[in-house]
Short mmCIF file of C-alpha atoms in Angstrom, two decimals:
data_model
loop_
_atom_site.label_atom_id
_atom_site.label_comp_id
_atom_site.label_asym_id
_atom_site.label_seq_id
_atom_site.Cartn_x
_atom_site.Cartn_y
_atom_site.Cartn_z
CA UNK E 149 7.97 23.22 -32.64
CA UNK E 150 11.37 23.15 -31.02
CA UNK E 151 11.40 26.97 -30.90
CA UNK E 152 7.99 26.97 -29.20
CA UNK E 153 9.18 24.45 -26.60
CA UNK E 154 12.26 26.57 -25.83
CA UNK E 155 10.13 29.68 -25.37
CA UNK E 156 7.87 27.72 -23.01
CA UNK E 157 10.84 26.72 -20.87
CA UNK E 158 12.17 30.29 -20.81
CA UNK E 159 8.77 31.48 -19.62
CA UNK E 160 8.77 28.88 -16.85
CA UNK E 161 12.26 29.93 -15.80
CA UNK E 162 11.17 33.56 -15.64
CA UNK E 163 8.18 32.67 -13.49
CA UNK E 164 10.48 30.83 -11.12
CA UNK E 165 12.77 33.82 -10.90
CA UNK E 166 15.77 31.99 -12.31
CA UNK E 167 18.34 33.13 -14.87
CA UNK E 168 16.78 32.90 -18.31
CA UNK E 169 20.00 31.78 -20.00
CA UNK E 170 20.92 29.17 -17.39
CA UNK E 171 19.86 25.56 -17.04
CA UNK E 172 17.48 24.29 -14.38
CA UNK E 173 18.26 21.02 -12.61
CA UNK E 174 15.55 18.94 -10.97
CA UNK E 175 16.80 16.37 -8.46
CA UNK E 176 14.73 13.24 -7.92
CA UNK E 177 15.26 10.35 -5.49
CA UNK E 178 14.11 6.80 -6.17
CA UNK E 179 14.94 3.21 -5.36
CA UNK E 180 17.63 1.11 -7.01
CA UNK E 181 16.95 0.16 -10.63
CA UNK E 182 15.00 -2.96 -11.49
CA UNK E 183 16.88 -3.31 -14.78
CA UNK E 184 20.66 -3.77 -14.86
CA UNK E 185 22.48 -0.66 -16.05
CA UNK E 186 19.53 1.76 -15.74
CA UNK E 187 19.97 4.97 -13.76
CA UNK E 188 16.49 4.67 -12.29
CA UNK E 189 13.61 2.26 -12.62
CA UNK E 190 12.61 2.13 -16.30
CA UNK E 191 9.15 3.65 -15.75
CA UNK E 192 10.63 6.76 -14.11
CA UNK E 193 13.34 6.86 -16.76
CA UNK E 194 10.63 6.92 -19.44
CA UNK E 195 8.76 9.75 -17.67
CA UNK E 196 11.98 11.80 -17.57
CA UNK E 197 12.69 11.04 -21.24
CA UNK E 198 9.22 12.28 -22.23
CA UNK E 199 9.63 15.39 -20.09
CA UNK E 200 13.00 16.25 -21.62
CA UNK E 201 11.58 16.02 -25.13
CA UNK E 202 9.35 18.98 -24.26
CA UNK E 203 11.82 20.71 -21.94
CA UNK E 204 15.33 20.00 -23.29
CA UNK E 205 16.85 22.85 -21.25
CA UNK E 206 15.92 21.15 -17.97
CA UNK E 207 18.38 18.64 -16.56
CA UNK E 208 17.43 15.80 -14.22
CA UNK E 209 19.67 14.58 -11.45
CA UNK E 210 18.43 11.16 -10.35
CA UNK E 211 19.78 9.43 -7.27
CA UNK E 212 18.81 5.84 -6.41
CA UNK E 213 19.01 3.91 -3.15
CA UNK E 214 18.20 0.47 -1.80
CA UNK E 215 15.06 0.31 0.37
CA UNK E 216 16.82 0.28 3.76
CA UNK E 217 19.38 2.88 2.70
CA UNK E 218 16.63 5.12 1.37
CA UNK E 219 14.67 5.01 4.61
CA UNK E 220 17.77 6.06 6.55
CA UNK E 221 18.79 8.68 3.98
CA UNK E 222 15.34 10.25 3.96
CA UNK E 223 15.16 10.48 7.75
CA UNK E 224 18.59 12.12 7.91
CA UNK E 225 17.78 14.49 5.04
CA UNK E 226 14.53 15.56 6.68
CA UNK E 227 16.44 16.43 9.84
CA UNK E 228 19.15 18.36 7.98
CA UNK E 229 16.95 19.97 5.32
CA UNK E 230 19.23 18.72 2.51
CA UNK E 231 16.55 17.37 0.23
CA UNK E 232 15.98 16.99 -3.52
CA UNK E 233 13.16 18.66 -5.44
CA UNK E 234 11.22 15.39 -5.71
CA UNK E 235 11.17 12.37 -3.42
CA UNK E 236 8.72 9.65 -2.45
CA UNK E 237 7.40 8.15 0.76
CA UNK E 238 5.30 5.06 1.42
CA UNK E 239 2.53 7.26 2.76
CA UNK E 240 0.86 6.69 6.12
CA UNK E 241 2.47 8.03 9.27
CA UNK E 242 5.73 8.73 7.44
CA UNK E 243 4.13 11.15 4.97
CA UNK E 244 2.03 12.85 7.65
CA UNK E 245 5.06 13.40 9.89
CA UNK E 246 6.93 15.16 7.07
CA UNK E 247 3.89 17.32 6.35
CA UNK E 248 3.62 18.24 10.03
CA UNK E 249 7.27 19.28 10.05
CA UNK E 250 6.69 21.65 7.12
CA UNK E 251 8.96 19.80 4.70
CA UNK E 252 6.44 19.18 1.90
CA UNK E 253 4.82 21.64 -0.52
CA UNK E 254 1.04 21.20 -0.99
CA UNK E 255 -0.14 20.53 -4.53
CA UNK E 256 -1.88 23.25 -6.55
CA UNK E 257 -5.58 23.35 -7.41
CA UNK E 258 -4.71 22.52 -11.03
CA UNK E 259 -2.90 19.35 -10.00
CA UNK E 260 -5.64 18.36 -7.55
CA UNK E 261 -8.27 18.75 -10.27
CA UNK E 262 -6.20 16.47 -12.52
CA UNK E 263 -5.77 13.94 -9.73
CA UNK E 264 -9.49 13.70 -9.04
CA UNK E 265 -10.11 12.86 -12.71
CA UNK E 266 -7.18 10.44 -12.92
CA UNK E 267 -6.93 8.35 -9.73
CA UNK E 268 -9.12 5.84 -7.96
CA UNK E 269 -10.67 7.28 -4.78
CA UNK E 270 -8.55 5.06 -2.54
CA UNK E 271 -5.38 6.61 -3.95
CA UNK E 272 -6.57 10.13 -3.17
CA UNK E 273 -7.25 9.12 0.44
CA UNK E 274 -3.59 8.23 0.85
CA UNK E 275 -2.36 11.76 0.09
CA UNK E 276 -5.11 13.93 1.63
CA UNK E 277 -4.29 15.48 5.00
CA UNK E 278 -5.23 18.68 6.79
CA UNK E 279 -7.49 19.76 3.95
CA UNK E 280 -4.83 19.53 1.22
CA UNK E 281 -3.20 17.06 -1.15
CA UNK E 282 0.53 16.47 -0.74
CA UNK E 283 1.74 13.79 -3.14
CA UNK E 284 1.04 12.01 -6.42
CA UNK E 285 0.52 8.21 -6.17
CA UNK E 286 2.79 6.42 -8.59
CA UNK E 287 3.94 2.88 -8.24
CA UNK E 288 1.50 0.08 -7.51
CA UNK E 289 -1.79 -0.91 -5.90
CA UNK E 290 -1.48 -3.56 -3.20
CA UNK E 291 -4.95 -4.43 -1.96
CA UNK E 292 -6.92 -7.06 -0.13
CA UNK E 293 -7.00 -9.24 1.75
CA UNK E 294 -8.10 -11.90 -0.73
CA UNK E 295 -8.37 -15.63 -0.14
CA UNK E 296 -5.98 -17.44 -2.45
CA UNK E 297 -6.94 -21.13 -2.40
CA UNK E 298 -6.05 -24.40 -4.10
CA UNK E 299 -8.98 -25.41 -6.27
CA UNK E 300 -7.68 -28.98 -6.47
CA UNK E 301 -7.98 -29.39 -2.68
CA UNK E 302 -11.40 -27.74 -2.57
CA UNK E 303 -12.74 -29.81 -5.48
CA UNK E 304 -11.37 -33.06 -4.05
CA UNK E 305 -13.38 -32.57 -0.86
CA UNK E 306 -16.41 -30.78 -2.28
CA UNK E 307 -15.59 -27.48 -0.57
CA UNK E 308 -16.56 -23.94 -1.57
CA UNK E 309 -14.82 -20.63 -0.75
CA UNK E 310 -16.64 -18.95 2.15
CA UNK E 311 -18.87 -15.93 1.66
CA UNK E 312 -19.59 -15.24 5.35
CA UNK E 313 -17.55 -15.35 8.56
CA UNK E 314 -19.51 -18.31 9.95
CA UNK E 315 -18.82 -20.21 6.73
CA UNK E 316 -15.14 -19.24 7.03
CA UNK E 317 -14.86 -20.63 10.56
CA UNK E 318 -16.69 -23.82 9.56
CA UNK E 319 -14.41 -24.24 6.53
CA UNK E 320 -11.28 -23.90 8.66
CA UNK E 321 -12.62 -26.52 11.09
CA UNK E 322 -13.36 -28.90 8.23
CA UNK E 323 -9.93 -28.44 6.63
CA UNK E 324 -8.24 -29.20 9.97
CA UNK E 325 -10.29 -32.37 10.28
CA UNK E 326 -9.13 -33.34 6.79
CA UNK E 327 -5.51 -32.89 7.82
CA UNK E 328 -4.76 -29.55 6.14
CA UNK E 329 -3.49 -26.26 7.51
CA UNK E 330 -6.46 -24.06 6.58
CA UNK E 331 -4.57 -20.75 6.16
CA UNK E 332 -0.81 -20.62 5.92
CA UNK E 333 0.88 -17.50 7.27
CA UNK E 334 4.49 -16.56 8.02
CA UNK E 335 4.28 -13.91 10.74
CA UNK E 336 7.91 -13.77 11.81
CA UNK E 337 8.11 -10.34 10.18
CA UNK E 338 4.86 -9.40 12.02
CA UNK E 339 3.14 -7.58 9.14
CA UNK E 340 1.27 -10.53 7.54
CA UNK E 341 -1.03 -10.81 10.57
CA UNK E 342 -1.52 -7.04 10.41
CA UNK E 343 -3.01 -7.36 6.91
CA UNK E 344 -5.42 -10.03 8.11
CA UNK E 345 -6.54 -8.15 11.22
CA UNK E 346 -6.94 -4.88 9.32
CA UNK E 347 -9.19 -6.54 6.74
CA UNK E 348 -11.25 -8.22 9.44
CA UNK E 349 -11.60 -4.84 11.18
CA UNK E 350 -12.80 -3.26 7.92
CA UNK E 351 -15.63 -5.82 7.94
CA UNK E 352 -16.51 -5.53 11.63
CA UNK E 353 -15.83 -1.85 12.37
CA UNK E 354 -15.72 -0.14 8.99
CA UNK E 355 -12.70 1.87 7.90
CA UNK E 356 -13.94 5.18 9.35
CA UNK E 357 -14.14 3.73 12.87
CA UNK E 358 -10.73 2.11 12.37
CA UNK E 359 -9.22 5.47 11.41
CA UNK E 360 -10.60 7.07 14.56
CA UNK E 361 -8.98 4.36 16.66
CA UNK E 362 -5.65 4.52 14.84
CA UNK E 363 -5.66 8.32 14.96
CA UNK E 364 -6.02 8.29 18.74
CA UNK E 365 -9.55 9.67 18.74
CA UNK E 366 -11.24 6.48 19.92
CA UNK E 367 -10.26 3.79 22.40
CA UNK E 368 -8.87 0.43 21.35
CA UNK E 369 -11.41 -0.91 23.87
CA UNK E 370 -14.20 0.21 21.58
CA UNK E 371 -16.76 -2.64 21.41
CA UNK E 372 -16.29 -2.98 17.65
CA UNK E 373 -12.51 -3.33 17.95
CA UNK E 374 -12.88 -5.86 20.79
CA UNK E 375 -15.31 -7.81 18.61
CA UNK E 376 -12.74 -7.79 15.80
CA UNK E 377 -10.04 -9.15 18.09
CA UNK E 378 -12.42 -11.78 19.48
CA UNK E 379 -13.26 -13.01 15.98
CA UNK E 380 -9.56 -13.34 15.18
CA UNK E 381 -9.11 -15.38 18.37
CA UNK E 382 -12.09 -17.52 17.36
CA UNK E 383 -10.31 -18.40 14.12
CA UNK E 384 -7.00 -19.07 15.88
CA UNK E 385 -8.68 -21.44 18.32
CA UNK E 386 -10.13 -23.64 15.55
CA UNK E 387 -6.59 -24.10 14.21
CA UNK E 388 -6.90 -21.86 11.16
CA UNK E 389 -3.20 -20.92 11.13
CA UNK E 390 0.03 -22.94 11.43
CA UNK E 391 1.01 -23.74 15.00
CA UNK E 392 4.36 -21.99 14.46
CA UNK E 393 2.78 -19.01 12.72
CA UNK E 394 5.14 -16.49 14.35
CA UNK E 395 8.23 -18.56 13.52
CA UNK E 396 7.53 -19.01 9.81
CA UNK E 397 9.36 -16.46 7.67
CA UNK E 398 7.49 -14.87 4.78
CA UNK E 399 10.72 -13.46 3.36
CA UNK E 400 12.17 -16.93 2.79
CA UNK E 401 8.84 -18.39 1.66
CA UNK E 402 8.43 -20.87 4.53
CA UNK E 403 4.70 -20.15 4.72
CA UNK E 404 4.12 -20.40 0.98
CA UNK E 405 6.01 -23.68 0.78
CA UNK E 406 3.17 -25.29 2.77
CA UNK E 407 0.72 -24.03 0.16
CA UNK E 408 2.88 -25.08 -2.76
CA UNK E 409 3.20 -28.69 -1.60
CA UNK E 410 -0.50 -28.99 -0.74
CA UNK E 411 -0.21 -29.05 3.06
CA UNK E 412 -2.07 -25.73 3.34
CA UNK E 413 -5.30 -24.99 1.49
CA UNK E 414 -5.37 -21.18 1.59
CA UNK E 415 -3.27 -18.03 1.83
CA UNK E 416 -5.01 -14.86 2.98
CA UNK E 417 -2.99 -11.90 1.74
CA UNK E 418 -2.99 -8.71 -0.30
CA UNK E 419 -3.11 -8.71 -4.10
CA UNK E 420 0.68 -8.88 -4.48
CA UNK E 421 0.43 -12.57 -3.58
CA UNK E 422 -0.75 -13.33 -7.11
CA UNK E 423 2.49 -12.01 -8.60
CA UNK E 424 4.52 -13.89 -5.96
CA UNK E 425 2.84 -17.21 -6.78
CA UNK E 426 3.05 -16.50 -10.51
CA UNK E 427 6.80 -15.94 -10.27
CA UNK E 428 7.61 -18.74 -7.80
CA UNK E 429 5.20 -21.47 -8.97
CA UNK E 430 3.65 -20.62 -12.35
CA UNK E 431 2.63 -24.29 -12.65
CA UNK E 432 0.08 -23.74 -9.86
CA UNK E 433 -1.82 -20.95 -11.62
CA UNK E 434 -4.29 -23.40 -13.25
CA UNK E 435 -5.36 -24.65 -9.80
CA UNK E 436 -5.22 -21.24 -8.07
CA UNK E 437 -8.51 -19.80 -6.91
CA UNK E 438 -9.27 -16.31 -5.62
CA UNK E 439 -12.15 -15.16 -3.43
CA UNK E 440 -13.04 -12.00 -1.56
CA UNK E 441 -12.52 -11.84 2.21
CA UNK E 442 -15.79 -13.06 3.76
CA UNK E 443 -18.51 -10.75 5.01
CA UNK E 444 -18.99 -10.62 8.78
CA UNK E 445 -22.70 -11.10 9.39
CA UNK E 446 -23.03 -8.57 12.24
CA UNK E 447 -20.33 -6.25 10.93
CA UNK E 448 -20.72 -2.51 10.42
CA UNK E 449 -18.27 -2.13 7.53
CA UNK E 450 -19.08 -1.90 3.85
CA UNK E 451 -17.92 -5.24 2.35
CA UNK E 452 -16.42 -3.33 -0.58
CA UNK E 453 -13.92 -1.59 1.70
CA UNK E 454 -10.34 -2.75 1.34
CA UNK E 455 -7.00 -2.60 3.10
CA UNK E 456 -3.67 -1.92 1.46
CA UNK E 457 -1.63 0.81 -0.15
CA UNK E 458 -3.03 2.44 -3.29
CA UNK E 459 -0.06 3.99 -5.04
CA UNK E 460 2.77 2.48 -3.01
CA UNK E 461 5.23 5.29 -3.81
CA UNK E 462 3.88 8.78 -3.25
CA UNK E 463 5.95 11.52 -4.89
CA UNK E 464 6.07 14.92 -3.19
CA UNK E 465 7.72 18.28 -3.78
CA UNK E 466 10.08 19.61 -1.12
CA UNK E 467 8.86 22.83 0.50
CA UNK E 468 12.15 24.68 0.01
CA UNK E 469 12.64 23.65 -3.64
CA UNK E 470 13.32 26.59 -5.95
CA UNK E 471 11.74 24.66 -8.82
CA UNK E 472 8.29 23.89 -7.41
CA UNK E 473 6.23 24.77 -10.50
CA UNK E 474 8.45 22.80 -12.85
CA UNK E 475 8.56 19.85 -10.45
CA UNK E 476 4.78 19.88 -10.17
CA UNK E 477 4.41 19.97 -13.95
CA UNK E 478 6.54 16.82 -14.11
CA UNK E 479 4.33 15.09 -11.54
CA UNK E 480 1.09 16.19 -13.18
CA UNK E 481 1.85 15.61 -16.86
CA UNK E 482 4.71 13.12 -17.15
CA UNK E 483 5.08 10.86 -14.12
CA UNK E 484 1.98 8.90 -15.18
CA UNK E 485 1.97 9.72 -18.87
CA UNK E 486 -0.11 7.10 -20.80
CA UNK E 487 3.10 5.57 -22.18
CA UNK E 488 4.46 5.24 -18.64
CA UNK E 489 1.25 3.63 -17.40
CA UNK E 490 1.34 1.12 -20.24
CA UNK E 491 4.95 0.21 -19.45
CA UNK E 492 4.16 -0.22 -15.75
CA UNK E 493 1.28 -2.59 -16.44
CA UNK E 494 2.61 -4.55 -19.42
CA UNK E 495 6.33 -4.74 -18.67
CA UNK E 496 6.64 -4.27 -14.91
CA UNK E 497 3.47 -6.03 -13.76
CA UNK E 498 2.39 -3.21 -11.46
CA UNK E 499 -1.07 -1.64 -11.08
CA UNK E 500 -0.87 2.16 -10.95
CA UNK E 501 -4.18 3.36 -9.42
CA UNK E 502 -5.45 5.24 -12.48
CA UNK E 503 -8.68 4.97 -14.41
CA UNK E 504 -8.31 3.22 -17.75
CA UNK E 505 -5.84 0.47 -16.89
CA UNK E 506 -8.76 -1.95 -16.82
CA UNK E 507 -8.90 -1.59 -20.63
CA UNK E 508 -5.30 -2.63 -21.21
CA UNK E 509 -4.97 -6.16 -22.67
CA UNK E 510 -2.63 -7.24 -19.86
CA UNK E 511 -5.49 -6.60 -17.40
CA UNK E 512 -8.48 -7.61 -19.52
CA UNK E 513 -6.92 -10.96 -20.43
CA UNK E 514 -5.98 -11.91 -16.86
CA UNK E 515 -8.99 -12.88 -14.70
CA UNK E 516 -7.05 -12.36 -11.45
CA UNK E 517 -5.82 -8.87 -12.33
CA UNK E 518 -9.24 -7.94 -13.72
CA UNK E 519 -10.87 -8.89 -10.42
CA UNK E 520 -8.28 -7.00 -8.38
CA UNK E 521 -8.69 -3.83 -10.45
CA UNK E 522 -12.50 -4.11 -10.34
CA UNK E 523 -12.44 -4.43 -6.54
CA UNK E 524 -10.08 -1.46 -6.27
CA UNK E 525 -12.20 0.78 -8.48
CA UNK E 526 -15.39 -0.11 -6.60
CA UNK E 527 -13.92 0.31 -3.11
CA UNK E 528 -15.45 3.32 -1.31
CA UNK E 529 -12.32 3.46 0.85
CA UNK E 530 -8.98 1.72 1.25
CA UNK E 531 -7.47 1.68 4.74
CA UNK E 532 -3.69 1.96 4.80
CA UNK E 533 -1.96 -1.04 6.38
CA UNK E 534 -1.84 -0.39 10.11
CA UNK E 535 1.85 -1.14 10.60
CA UNK E 536 2.79 1.87 8.46
CA UNK E 537 -0.27 4.03 9.19
CA UNK E 538 0.42 4.17 12.92
CA UNK E 539 3.24 6.36 14.28
CA UNK E 540 6.36 4.16 14.49
CA UNK E 541 6.46 4.16 18.31
CA UNK E 542 2.87 2.90 18.51
CA UNK E 543 3.29 0.53 15.57
CA UNK E 544 6.10 -1.35 17.32
CA UNK E 545 3.94 -2.06 20.37
CA UNK E 546 1.00 -2.98 18.15
CA UNK E 547 3.01 -5.50 16.12
CA UNK E 548 4.55 -7.08 19.21
CA UNK E 549 1.15 -7.49 20.82
CA UNK E 550 -0.38 -8.87 17.64
CA UNK E 551 2.24 -11.62 17.64
CA UNK E 552 1.31 -12.41 21.23
CA UNK E 553 -2.36 -12.53 20.28
CA UNK E 554 -1.62 -14.90 17.38
CA UNK E 555 0.02 -17.21 19.96
CA UNK E 556 -2.92 -16.71 22.36
CA UNK E 557 -0.53 -15.35 24.98
CA UNK E 558 -2.76 -12.35 25.64
CA UNK E 559 -6.50 -11.74 25.49
CA UNK E 560 -8.26 -9.19 23.28
CA UNK E 561 -8.92 -7.12 26.41
CA UNK E 562 -5.22 -7.10 27.37
CA UNK E 563 -4.28 -6.24 23.78
CA UNK E 564 -6.64 -3.24 23.79
CA UNK E 565 -5.53 -2.14 27.27
CA UNK E 566 -1.86 -2.16 26.22
CA UNK E 567 -2.62 -0.17 23.09
CA UNK E 568 -4.57 2.47 25.00
CA UNK E 569 -1.71 2.90 27.48
CA UNK E 570 0.76 3.21 24.60
CA UNK E 571 -1.40 5.86 22.92
CA UNK E 572 -1.65 7.88 26.12
CA UNK E 573 2.12 7.84 26.56
CA UNK E 574 2.60 8.90 22.96
CA UNK E 575 0.17 11.80 23.38
CA UNK E 576 2.29 13.21 26.21
CA UNK E 577 5.13 13.83 23.76
CA UNK E 578 2.95 14.53 20.71
CA UNK E 579 0.08 16.76 21.75
CA UNK E 580 -1.32 16.99 18.21
CA UNK E 581 -1.99 13.23 18.11
CA UNK E 582 -5.69 12.54 18.69
CA UNK E 583 -6.71 16.15 18.12
#
């Protein structure tokens, strides 16, 4: 068997035009290890170990970075062209910009066929652009928004989680009257409100209309987008959120503290909130409830549509790599090997967006995770979070204006007007945007 493996590697090396008697090195970039002393995160380390069992002549050079350092390193490397064979992005505008600059190699038909059999549809959406697929989703599925609520508060006052928008507004009014903050949110970092608005827009507009607006093909003054913004304002005006919503810091847990001590009845956030609560306050899990974001009665969106990031890390092959075929084989056959998937779910608590994880005991025996996976698998589309989907220059204006809207310092009409002006300015320097 070992002889057969060696011959296979020699054949690969010949195809790649490399020296048959030399070693091939694949360089891969990742984030800092989650386990002390590991070169890379343990799931990637396992994928490399499995690969090297079949291809012992191939060496791996793995380089890890912290999140902020990686973002800077990747931007500099893209400008200089000094890139590894394999690297990841967080998708959205970042991935598309690197594709547009010709830095990423499109995946082969063989890999695409495998992906379509392996991944949830929402994950494929993340990596499809200009008629091709450019990356393999790997890390986690962060989806929602879901309503995370305290069952003890709801049961004490005879309340039920809302199924429709009108019920949601009425519930928030009632909770305020009872002395609770209906929905806690820490929007100092600006992105928590983005998740809420994006989910509301999925209900009112539908994700396809949202994409047209975010891609510069449709005005932010579109009646459906204005209706979305007006419904958010409606909720703000009944006191649904903390008065200091833009001052509370999610990163330090100021918003969640209100939920933990029973001052707030709900958190509306993506699926990662379950793991956060489980780690910070496991004692609250018995009284934690979960409900789907309510349906908007006059909305155009499919209520199964979600917002989030399906895959989280998207691994691509650099266009100028001399080891493209070998790198792609690693992505297709080893990065999400069944043993790797099992480790990710059972030991790391992540949800790689692949069919079959719903059968793993760690999912089947957890009602929250089972519901999250079920919603993900049934979703006809998953809209990427707007703050990372939009080009960075537009995203900054969007997030600033969303904070102002949360404080009722601007109207929906002014919000949309500002966004349209920002888009027009961006188009002057980026003619391909909106085409």
